[in-house]
């Protein structure tokens, strides 16, 4: 029997939307009205290379014995009993409710592994709600958007620790050459940038079709390689053109497949043509990678066609920092996929970027930096009132994410947040990786007290 996961939570948090996404079909009805799902529904879920059984359940709700609501909850309890693990879903846009807290206790009593999923986490309000969910005591929340497919890479990482491997996978895990889990790397870029040629050189064979004609690659092809004792799972993707130029349905599907590869990757290599680098589409792709929270490495391909001039590599570094300030310091490597030049530097950059992406900053060092950063450049006064920044803490890595507790979160300028991010990058050596800072207002301990009458 396959590994089984039940999706539970109060009504209308997006359980059926997540179910449909995992099974790849619209099997469960979805509507804004709570209580659409009544019976439990099973399906075969596919999350990248993981396969398991998923159960969609009715929203946990209380009702008198014998009522429809009570019978729906009995179906949910049966699903929990059948499951090997649970997805406990909350609505991050609304934040925690008393029902979430009550049903979190219910989930804990099931005595099964529970993954806390903060659904609808896209946007500023979703970030704040996800941070609130730490209070449930179910571990770090996994921020997802079941509707838009965001956060599926993080969900994959968590589920892969629960789903037991197949016999073949067990053999691979005990192999000494695969002691470390392969780093998932997506190679992306505009059409005809040389992505497939580079991967063929890494493999040492013509595994992927290449052609001077743009658009040769259509599907996202995954290949396993080992480079100097380290495992990599590399995805070759279709070239990404501007949306206005995509007309054929097949190309639209290919682009969607490439974007899916980015979401499941840990490191993304943005490949540019040396003779036409940092064009508008290159910048759009880099911005997409940053929004998805992936580590970025820039590879400038076909460098063998460039005329040798002094200071060229330094010029690449200046261009990258100028055009991509949101990922300042991202590694940039000149390569030739055809000739094999710069491959060692590229693979080393991937490993280093992966390490930075996973980095956690010690709390003591973070506090010392925070005090110094505020002392050197205090936050500006807004409308004549001083903004107070209380403290900062790191909530997770992959990418490094922090919560800043403050007064009047909506009044802090974006320019001051950029100052903090840039200072943090420099102090803790976080080049190229996205850095997330979420603002959260500290609760006023006197807010519940009424003013005394005069």
Short mmCIF file of C-alpha atoms in Angstrom, two decimals:
data_model
loop_
_atom_site.label_atom_id
_atom_site.label_comp_id
_atom_site.label_asym_id
_atom_site.label_seq_id
_atom_site.Cartn_x
_atom_site.Cartn_y
_atom_site.Cartn_z
CA UNK A 1 0.00 0.00 0.00
CA UNK A 2 1.37 3.43 -0.91
CA UNK A 3 2.17 6.14 1.62
CA UNK A 4 -1.04 8.06 2.44
CA UNK A 5 -1.43 11.71 3.44
CA UNK A 6 -4.70 13.30 4.57
CA UNK A 7 -5.37 17.01 4.05
CA UNK A 8 -7.17 18.46 7.07
CA UNK A 9 -8.14 21.92 8.33
CA UNK A 10 -11.16 24.10 8.89
CA UNK A 11 -13.52 24.83 5.97
CA UNK A 12 -12.49 27.03 3.02
CA UNK A 13 -8.71 27.11 3.57
CA UNK A 14 -7.95 25.61 0.14
CA UNK A 15 -7.73 21.87 0.86
CA UNK A 16 -9.51 20.81 -2.34
CA UNK A 17 -7.44 23.23 -4.44
CA UNK A 18 -4.28 21.62 -3.04
CA UNK A 19 -5.73 18.15 -3.68
CA UNK A 20 -6.44 19.01 -7.33
CA UNK A 21 -2.95 20.40 -7.82
CA UNK A 22 -1.27 17.31 -6.38
CA UNK A 23 -3.34 14.82 -8.41
CA UNK A 24 -3.01 16.96 -11.55
CA UNK A 25 -6.75 16.99 -12.25
CA UNK A 26 -9.80 18.92 -11.10
CA UNK A 27 -11.33 15.96 -9.28
CA UNK A 28 -12.57 17.90 -6.25
CA UNK A 29 -15.12 20.68 -6.53
CA UNK A 30 -13.75 24.09 -5.54
CA UNK A 31 -15.81 27.11 -4.57
CA UNK A 32 -15.55 30.13 -2.28
CA UNK A 33 -18.54 28.83 -0.29
CA UNK A 34 -17.41 26.83 2.76
CA UNK A 35 -18.43 23.20 3.11
CA UNK A 36 -18.40 22.17 -0.57
CA UNK A 37 -16.41 19.03 0.24
CA UNK A 38 -18.41 16.56 2.34
CA UNK A 39 -17.10 13.04 1.69
CA UNK A 40 -13.45 12.13 1.74
CA UNK A 41 -11.91 11.73 -1.71
CA UNK A 42 -8.74 9.81 -2.56
CA UNK A 43 -6.35 10.33 -5.45
CA UNK A 44 -2.86 9.41 -6.59
CA UNK A 45 -0.66 12.41 -5.96
CA UNK A 46 2.48 13.27 -7.86
CA UNK A 47 4.95 15.77 -6.46
CA UNK A 48 7.89 15.83 -8.83
CA UNK A 49 9.35 12.29 -8.49
CA UNK A 50 7.37 11.44 -5.33
CA UNK A 51 4.18 9.37 -5.57
CA UNK A 52 1.72 8.87 -2.73
CA UNK A 53 -2.01 8.63 -1.99
CA UNK A 54 -3.69 11.89 -0.98
CA UNK A 55 -7.06 12.18 0.79
CA UNK A 56 -9.16 15.33 0.58
CA UNK A 57 -11.43 15.76 3.61
CA UNK A 58 -14.34 17.89 4.73
CA UNK A 59 -13.45 20.95 6.75
CA UNK A 60 -13.11 20.20 10.44
CA UNK A 61 -16.19 21.63 12.11
CA UNK A 62 -18.29 20.88 15.15
CA UNK A 63 -21.97 19.89 15.06
CA UNK A 64 -24.60 18.01 17.10
CA UNK A 65 -24.42 14.23 17.08
CA UNK A 66 -26.15 12.70 14.06
CA UNK A 67 -26.15 15.94 12.07
CA UNK A 68 -24.64 16.25 8.59
CA UNK A 69 -21.76 18.25 10.05
CA UNK A 70 -21.01 15.53 12.61
CA UNK A 71 -21.11 12.81 9.94
CA UNK A 72 -18.73 14.87 7.78
CA UNK A 73 -16.32 15.07 10.72
CA UNK A 74 -16.56 11.29 11.17
CA UNK A 75 -15.45 10.91 7.55
CA UNK A 76 -12.52 13.20 8.28
CA UNK A 77 -11.58 11.20 11.39
CA UNK A 78 -11.66 8.01 9.31
CA UNK A 79 -9.30 9.62 6.77
CA UNK A 80 -6.91 10.60 9.59
CA UNK A 81 -6.95 7.02 10.90
CA UNK A 82 -6.09 5.69 7.41
CA UNK A 83 -3.32 8.22 6.80
CA UNK A 84 0.39 7.87 7.51
CA UNK A 85 0.85 11.67 7.78
CA UNK A 86 -1.24 14.83 7.76
CA UNK A 87 -1.24 18.14 5.89
CA UNK A 88 -2.73 20.67 8.34
CA UNK A 89 -3.81 23.63 6.19
CA UNK A 90 -4.52 27.18 7.36
CA UNK A 91 -5.50 30.32 5.44
CA UNK A 92 -2.49 32.65 5.74
CA UNK A 93 -4.44 35.67 4.46
CA UNK A 94 -6.91 35.46 7.34
CA UNK A 95 -4.39 34.34 9.95
CA UNK A 96 -5.06 32.07 12.89
CA UNK A 97 -8.62 31.58 14.11
CA UNK A 98 -9.88 29.87 17.29
CA UNK A 99 -10.95 26.94 15.09
CA UNK A 100 -7.36 26.56 13.78
CA UNK A 101 -6.04 26.41 17.33
CA UNK A 102 -8.67 23.86 18.40
CA UNK A 103 -8.08 21.60 15.41
CA UNK A 104 -4.29 21.86 15.79
CA UNK A 105 -4.76 20.08 19.14
CA UNK A 106 -6.91 17.54 17.30
CA UNK A 107 -4.09 16.95 14.79
CA UNK A 108 -1.50 16.53 17.53
CA UNK A 109 -3.62 13.87 19.26
CA UNK A 110 -3.56 11.83 16.04
CA UNK A 111 0.08 11.03 16.91
CA UNK A 112 1.19 11.15 13.27
CA UNK A 113 3.66 13.36 11.39
CA UNK A 114 2.00 16.72 10.68
CA UNK A 115 3.15 19.24 8.07
CA UNK A 116 1.76 22.73 8.68
CA UNK A 117 0.84 24.35 5.35
CA UNK A 118 0.15 28.10 5.29
CA UNK A 119 -1.93 28.30 2.11
CA UNK A 120 -2.69 31.53 0.20
CA UNK A 121 0.72 32.89 1.30
CA UNK A 122 1.22 34.99 -1.81
CA UNK A 123 1.59 38.70 -1.06
CA UNK A 124 2.27 40.75 2.06
CA UNK A 125 -0.81 39.65 4.02
CA UNK A 126 0.00 36.00 3.43
CA UNK A 127 3.50 36.44 4.86
CA UNK A 128 2.11 37.87 8.12
CA UNK A 129 -0.44 35.09 8.52
CA UNK A 130 2.21 32.45 7.94
CA UNK A 131 4.34 33.94 10.71
CA UNK A 132 1.36 33.76 13.10
CA UNK A 133 1.06 30.01 12.53
CA UNK A 134 4.22 29.37 14.56
CA UNK A 135 1.93 29.77 17.60
CA UNK A 136 0.24 26.44 16.77
CA UNK A 137 3.34 24.52 17.83
CA UNK A 138 3.33 22.30 14.73
CA UNK A 139 6.78 23.29 13.55
CA UNK A 140 7.86 25.63 10.76
CA UNK A 141 5.00 26.51 8.39
CA UNK A 142 5.48 25.71 4.72
CA UNK A 143 4.26 28.74 2.78
CA UNK A 144 2.36 27.71 -0.34
CA UNK A 145 -0.24 28.91 -2.78
CA UNK A 146 -2.18 25.88 -3.98
CA UNK A 147 -3.97 28.02 -6.56
CA UNK A 148 -0.81 29.47 -8.13
CA UNK A 149 1.58 26.57 -7.49
CA UNK A 150 3.95 28.54 -5.28
CA UNK A 151 5.98 26.80 -2.56
CA UNK A 152 5.78 23.35 -4.16
CA UNK A 153 9.57 22.99 -3.96
CA UNK A 154 9.51 23.51 -0.18
CA UNK A 155 6.59 21.09 0.11
CA UNK A 156 8.56 18.53 -1.90
CA UNK A 157 11.52 18.81 0.49
CA UNK A 158 9.27 18.19 3.50
CA UNK A 159 7.31 15.31 1.96
CA UNK A 160 10.48 13.60 0.71
CA UNK A 161 11.52 13.14 4.36
CA UNK A 162 8.25 11.29 5.08
CA UNK A 163 7.59 9.16 2.01
CA UNK A 164 9.60 5.91 2.30
CA UNK A 165 11.93 5.30 -0.66
CA UNK A 166 11.40 2.50 -3.13
CA UNK A 167 13.83 -0.42 -3.24
CA UNK A 168 15.79 1.25 -6.04
CA UNK A 169 15.99 4.51 -4.12
CA UNK A 170 17.17 2.64 -0.98
CA UNK A 171 20.01 1.13 -2.99
CA UNK A 172 21.03 4.56 -4.28
CA UNK A 173 20.96 6.09 -0.81
CA UNK A 174 23.35 3.46 0.55
CA UNK A 175 25.78 3.98 -2.34
CA UNK A 176 28.85 5.87 -1.10
CA UNK A 177 28.97 8.01 -4.22
CA UNK A 178 25.52 9.39 -3.34
CA UNK A 179 26.08 10.08 0.34
CA UNK A 180 24.85 13.65 -0.20
CA UNK A 181 21.43 14.30 -1.74
CA UNK A 182 21.75 15.66 -5.27
CA UNK A 183 21.38 19.41 -5.64
CA UNK A 184 18.42 20.25 -7.88
CA UNK A 185 19.58 22.68 -10.56
CA UNK A 186 17.46 24.22 -13.34
CA UNK A 187 19.19 25.69 -16.40
CA UNK A 188 17.04 28.49 -17.83
CA UNK A 189 17.41 31.30 -20.32
CA UNK A 190 16.26 32.69 -23.64
CA UNK A 191 15.96 30.33 -26.63
CA UNK A 192 19.25 29.22 -28.19
CA UNK A 193 21.41 30.36 -25.27
CA UNK A 194 23.22 26.99 -25.24
CA UNK A 195 21.56 25.26 -22.28
CA UNK A 196 21.40 21.78 -23.78
CA UNK A 197 24.95 22.04 -25.14
CA UNK A 198 26.28 22.80 -21.67
CA UNK A 199 24.49 19.81 -20.11
CA UNK A 200 25.73 17.51 -22.88
CA UNK A 201 29.29 18.57 -22.07
CA UNK A 202 28.72 17.81 -18.38
CA UNK A 203 27.36 14.37 -19.30
CA UNK A 204 30.09 13.70 -21.82
CA UNK A 205 27.55 12.54 -24.41
CA UNK A 206 24.91 13.90 -26.79
CA UNK A 207 22.07 13.14 -24.40
CA UNK A 208 20.00 16.22 -25.31
CA UNK A 209 19.09 17.39 -28.79
CA UNK A 210 20.85 20.58 -29.87
CA UNK A 211 20.36 22.71 -32.96
CA UNK A 212 21.07 26.26 -34.14
CA UNK A 213 17.29 26.57 -34.49
CA UNK A 214 15.69 28.15 -31.41
CA UNK A 215 13.05 26.09 -29.59
CA UNK A 216 14.62 22.63 -30.02
CA UNK A 217 14.03 21.77 -26.35
CA UNK A 218 10.36 21.48 -25.40
CA UNK A 219 10.09 19.32 -22.28
CA UNK A 220 12.02 19.89 -19.05
CA UNK A 221 14.47 16.98 -19.12
CA UNK A 222 16.10 15.88 -15.85
CA UNK A 223 19.52 14.23 -15.88
CA UNK A 224 21.59 12.92 -12.97
CA UNK A 225 25.29 13.70 -12.94
CA UNK A 226 28.10 13.45 -10.44
CA UNK A 227 30.78 16.09 -10.54
CA UNK A 228 33.85 15.74 -8.32
CA UNK A 229 32.03 13.53 -5.85
CA UNK A 230 28.91 15.68 -5.57
CA UNK A 231 25.54 14.63 -7.00
CA UNK A 232 23.44 16.97 -9.14
CA UNK A 233 20.00 16.60 -10.69
CA UNK A 234 20.00 19.05 -13.59
CA UNK A 235 16.91 20.16 -15.52
CA UNK A 236 17.24 21.34 -19.09
CA UNK A 237 14.34 23.65 -19.94
CA UNK A 238 12.72 25.26 -22.94
CA UNK A 239 13.83 28.76 -23.85
CA UNK A 240 11.78 31.52 -22.25
CA UNK A 241 10.59 34.24 -24.63
CA UNK A 242 8.49 37.30 -23.91
CA UNK A 243 4.87 36.34 -23.33
CA UNK A 244 3.71 38.57 -26.21
CA UNK A 245 5.76 36.48 -28.65
CA UNK A 246 4.36 33.12 -27.54
CA UNK A 247 1.58 32.11 -29.90
CA UNK A 248 1.64 28.32 -30.30
CA UNK A 249 -0.07 26.22 -27.64
CA UNK A 250 2.87 23.79 -27.57
CA UNK A 251 5.30 26.58 -26.69
CA UNK A 252 2.98 27.77 -23.92
CA UNK A 253 3.07 24.27 -22.43
CA UNK A 254 6.86 24.16 -22.75
CA UNK A 255 7.22 27.49 -20.94
CA UNK A 256 4.89 26.32 -18.17
CA UNK A 257 7.05 23.21 -17.79
CA UNK A 258 10.18 25.37 -17.55
CA UNK A 259 8.59 27.56 -14.86
CA UNK A 260 7.64 24.42 -12.94
CA UNK A 261 11.30 23.31 -13.06
CA UNK A 262 12.33 26.65 -11.54
CA UNK A 263 9.88 26.16 -8.66
CA UNK A 264 11.26 22.70 -7.88
CA UNK A 265 14.90 23.72 -8.21
CA UNK A 266 17.20 24.78 -5.39
CA UNK A 267 19.73 26.57 -7.59
CA UNK A 268 18.82 28.16 -10.94
CA UNK A 269 21.48 28.86 -13.56
CA UNK A 270 20.46 31.76 -15.78
CA UNK A 271 22.28 31.30 -19.06
CA UNK A 272 22.90 34.32 -21.29
CA UNK A 273 24.45 34.71 -24.71
CA UNK A 274 27.79 36.51 -24.32
CA UNK A 275 27.12 38.63 -27.39
CA UNK A 276 23.62 39.68 -26.27
CA UNK A 277 23.73 39.64 -22.49
CA UNK A 278 21.49 41.40 -19.96
CA UNK A 279 18.69 41.92 -22.43
CA UNK A 280 15.22 42.73 -21.13
CA UNK A 281 14.08 39.09 -21.11
CA UNK A 282 17.21 38.06 -19.17
CA UNK A 283 16.31 40.60 -16.49
CA UNK A 284 12.71 39.37 -16.37
CA UNK A 285 13.86 35.78 -15.88
CA UNK A 286 16.26 36.82 -13.11
CA UNK A 287 13.45 38.69 -11.40
CA UNK A 288 11.25 35.58 -11.61
CA UNK A 289 14.00 33.47 -10.00
CA UNK A 290 14.31 36.00 -7.16
CA UNK A 291 10.54 36.06 -6.59
CA UNK A 292 10.49 32.26 -6.41
CA UNK A 293 13.21 32.44 -3.74
CA UNK A 294 15.82 30.34 -5.54
CA UNK A 295 19.60 30.70 -5.44
CA UNK A 296 20.85 32.31 -8.65
CA UNK A 297 24.01 31.69 -10.68
CA UNK A 298 24.57 33.61 -13.92
CA UNK A 299 26.39 31.79 -16.74
CA UNK A 300 27.50 33.88 -19.73
CA UNK A 301 27.78 31.30 -22.50
CA UNK A 302 29.61 31.29 -25.86
CA UNK A 303 32.51 33.18 -24.26
CA UNK A 304 34.86 31.53 -26.79
CA UNK A 305 33.32 33.78 -29.48
CA UNK A 306 34.28 36.97 -27.64
CA UNK A 307 37.44 38.87 -28.54
CA UNK A 308 39.84 38.79 -25.60
CA UNK A 309 40.15 42.18 -23.89
CA UNK A 310 41.53 43.18 -20.47
CA UNK A 311 38.98 43.68 -17.70
CA UNK A 312 36.17 41.74 -19.37
CA UNK A 313 35.36 39.55 -16.34
CA UNK A 314 35.37 42.56 -14.00
CA UNK A 315 33.02 44.25 -16.46
CA UNK A 316 30.62 41.31 -16.19
CA UNK A 317 30.56 41.71 -12.40
CA UNK A 318 29.78 45.43 -12.67
CA UNK A 319 27.04 44.80 -15.24
CA UNK A 320 25.42 42.12 -13.08
CA UNK A 321 25.32 44.32 -9.96
CA UNK A 322 23.99 47.25 -12.01
CA UNK A 323 21.18 45.39 -13.76
CA UNK A 324 20.25 42.98 -10.95
CA UNK A 325 20.52 44.87 -7.63
CA UNK A 326 17.84 42.62 -6.06
CA UNK A 327 20.33 39.72 -6.12
CA UNK A 328 23.52 41.72 -5.62
CA UNK A 329 26.66 39.60 -5.63
CA UNK A 330 25.13 36.67 -7.55
CA UNK A 331 27.99 34.56 -8.97
CA UNK A 332 28.64 35.25 -12.64
CA UNK A 333 30.76 32.84 -14.66
CA UNK A 334 31.98 33.05 -18.25
CA UNK A 335 31.62 29.64 -19.91
CA UNK A 336 31.63 27.89 -23.24
CA UNK A 337 29.30 24.92 -23.25
CA UNK A 338 30.65 23.81 -26.63
CA UNK A 339 34.36 23.98 -25.71
CA UNK A 340 33.96 23.10 -22.02
CA UNK A 341 35.56 26.29 -20.75
CA UNK A 342 34.65 27.56 -17.28
CA UNK A 343 32.71 24.42 -16.30
CA UNK A 344 34.70 23.90 -13.08
CA UNK A 345 34.04 27.48 -12.00
CA UNK A 346 30.34 27.11 -12.81
CA UNK A 347 29.90 23.92 -10.76
CA UNK A 348 31.81 25.44 -7.85
CA UNK A 349 29.54 28.51 -8.00
CA UNK A 350 26.47 26.26 -7.88
CA UNK A 351 27.73 24.47 -4.75
CA UNK A 352 28.63 27.77 -3.05
CA UNK A 353 25.27 29.34 -3.91
CA UNK A 354 23.48 26.28 -2.54
CA UNK A 355 25.38 26.65 0.75
CA UNK A 356 24.48 30.36 1.01
CA UNK A 357 20.83 29.59 0.22
CA UNK A 358 20.76 27.16 3.18
CA UNK A 359 22.60 29.46 5.59
CA UNK A 360 21.30 30.26 9.06
CA UNK A 361 22.68 33.29 10.87
CA UNK A 362 23.51 32.77 14.60
CA UNK A 363 21.04 34.71 16.76
CA UNK A 364 23.74 36.50 18.76
CA UNK A 365 25.50 37.70 15.60
CA UNK A 366 22.17 38.76 14.08
CA UNK A 367 21.34 40.89 17.14
CA UNK A 368 24.77 42.55 17.15
CA UNK A 369 24.42 43.41 13.47
CA UNK A 370 20.86 44.71 13.97
CA UNK A 371 21.89 47.09 16.77
CA UNK A 372 24.81 48.39 14.71
CA UNK A 373 22.74 48.83 11.54
CA UNK A 374 20.12 50.91 13.39
CA UNK A 375 22.77 52.97 15.19
CA UNK A 376 24.57 53.76 11.92
CA UNK A 377 21.39 54.61 10.04
CA UNK A 378 18.28 55.06 12.25
CA UNK A 379 14.88 54.54 10.61
CA UNK A 380 13.33 57.79 9.38
CA UNK A 381 10.52 59.60 11.16
CA UNK A 382 7.21 59.40 9.33
CA UNK A 383 4.59 62.14 9.84
CA UNK A 384 6.67 63.47 12.69
CA UNK A 385 6.64 60.17 14.58
CA UNK A 386 9.69 58.01 15.11
CA UNK A 387 9.56 54.41 13.88
CA UNK A 388 10.67 51.89 16.48
CA UNK A 389 12.41 48.68 15.40
CA UNK A 390 12.35 46.18 18.28
CA UNK A 391 14.22 43.06 17.19
CA UNK A 392 14.76 40.66 14.30
CA UNK A 393 14.86 36.87 14.13
CA UNK A 394 15.51 34.34 11.38
CA UNK A 395 12.52 32.09 10.74
CA UNK A 396 13.96 29.81 8.09
CA UNK A 397 16.61 29.27 5.44
CA UNK A 398 16.13 28.26 1.77
CA UNK A 399 16.17 31.28 1.21
CA UNK A 400 17.25 33.13 4.37
CA UNK A 401 14.05 34.66 5.78
CA UNK A 402 13.67 37.00 8.75
CA UNK A 403 10.85 38.61 10.74
CA UNK A 404 11.37 42.19 11.94
CA UNK A 405 9.19 43.24 14.88
CA UNK A 406 8.45 46.94 14.84
CA UNK A 407 5.89 49.68 15.31
CA UNK A 408 3.78 50.84 12.33
CA UNK A 409 4.95 48.21 9.86
CA UNK A 410 3.07 49.84 6.98
CA UNK A 411 5.03 53.10 7.44
CA UNK A 412 8.56 51.69 7.06
CA UNK A 413 9.91 52.78 3.65
CA UNK A 414 11.05 50.17 1.14
CA UNK A 415 14.33 52.10 0.82
CA UNK A 416 15.10 51.40 4.49
CA UNK A 417 14.34 47.70 4.04
CA UNK A 418 16.73 47.64 1.08
CA UNK A 419 19.38 49.22 3.31
CA UNK A 420 18.89 46.44 5.89
CA UNK A 421 19.01 43.70 3.23
CA UNK A 422 22.18 45.08 1.62
CA UNK A 423 23.84 45.49 5.01
CA UNK A 424 22.89 41.93 5.93
CA UNK A 425 24.27 40.58 2.65
CA UNK A 426 27.60 42.28 3.27
CA UNK A 427 27.89 41.36 6.96
CA UNK A 428 26.85 37.71 6.74
CA UNK A 429 28.13 36.96 3.22
CA UNK A 430 24.81 36.27 1.53
CA UNK A 431 25.64 37.14 -2.10
CA UNK A 432 23.13 36.39 -4.82
CA UNK A 433 20.51 34.63 -2.74
CA UNK A 434 17.10 36.22 -2.11
CA UNK A 435 16.79 37.65 1.41
CA UNK A 436 13.27 37.97 2.81
CA UNK A 437 12.34 40.41 5.59
CA UNK A 438 8.74 40.31 6.82
CA UNK A 439 7.50 43.15 9.02
CA UNK A 440 5.36 42.37 12.02
CA UNK A 441 3.97 44.82 14.54
CA UNK A 442 4.69 43.98 18.14
CA UNK A 443 1.54 43.51 20.19
CA UNK A 444 0.70 46.37 22.56
CA UNK A 445 0.41 44.82 26.05
CA UNK A 446 -1.86 47.70 27.17
CA UNK A 447 -4.20 47.65 24.18
CA UNK A 448 -6.85 45.63 26.07
CA UNK A 449 -7.08 48.16 28.87
CA UNK A 450 -9.74 50.81 28.52
CA UNK A 451 -8.99 54.44 29.14
CA UNK A 452 -10.17 55.66 32.49
CA UNK A 453 -13.07 58.14 32.36
CA UNK A 454 -12.17 61.70 33.24
#
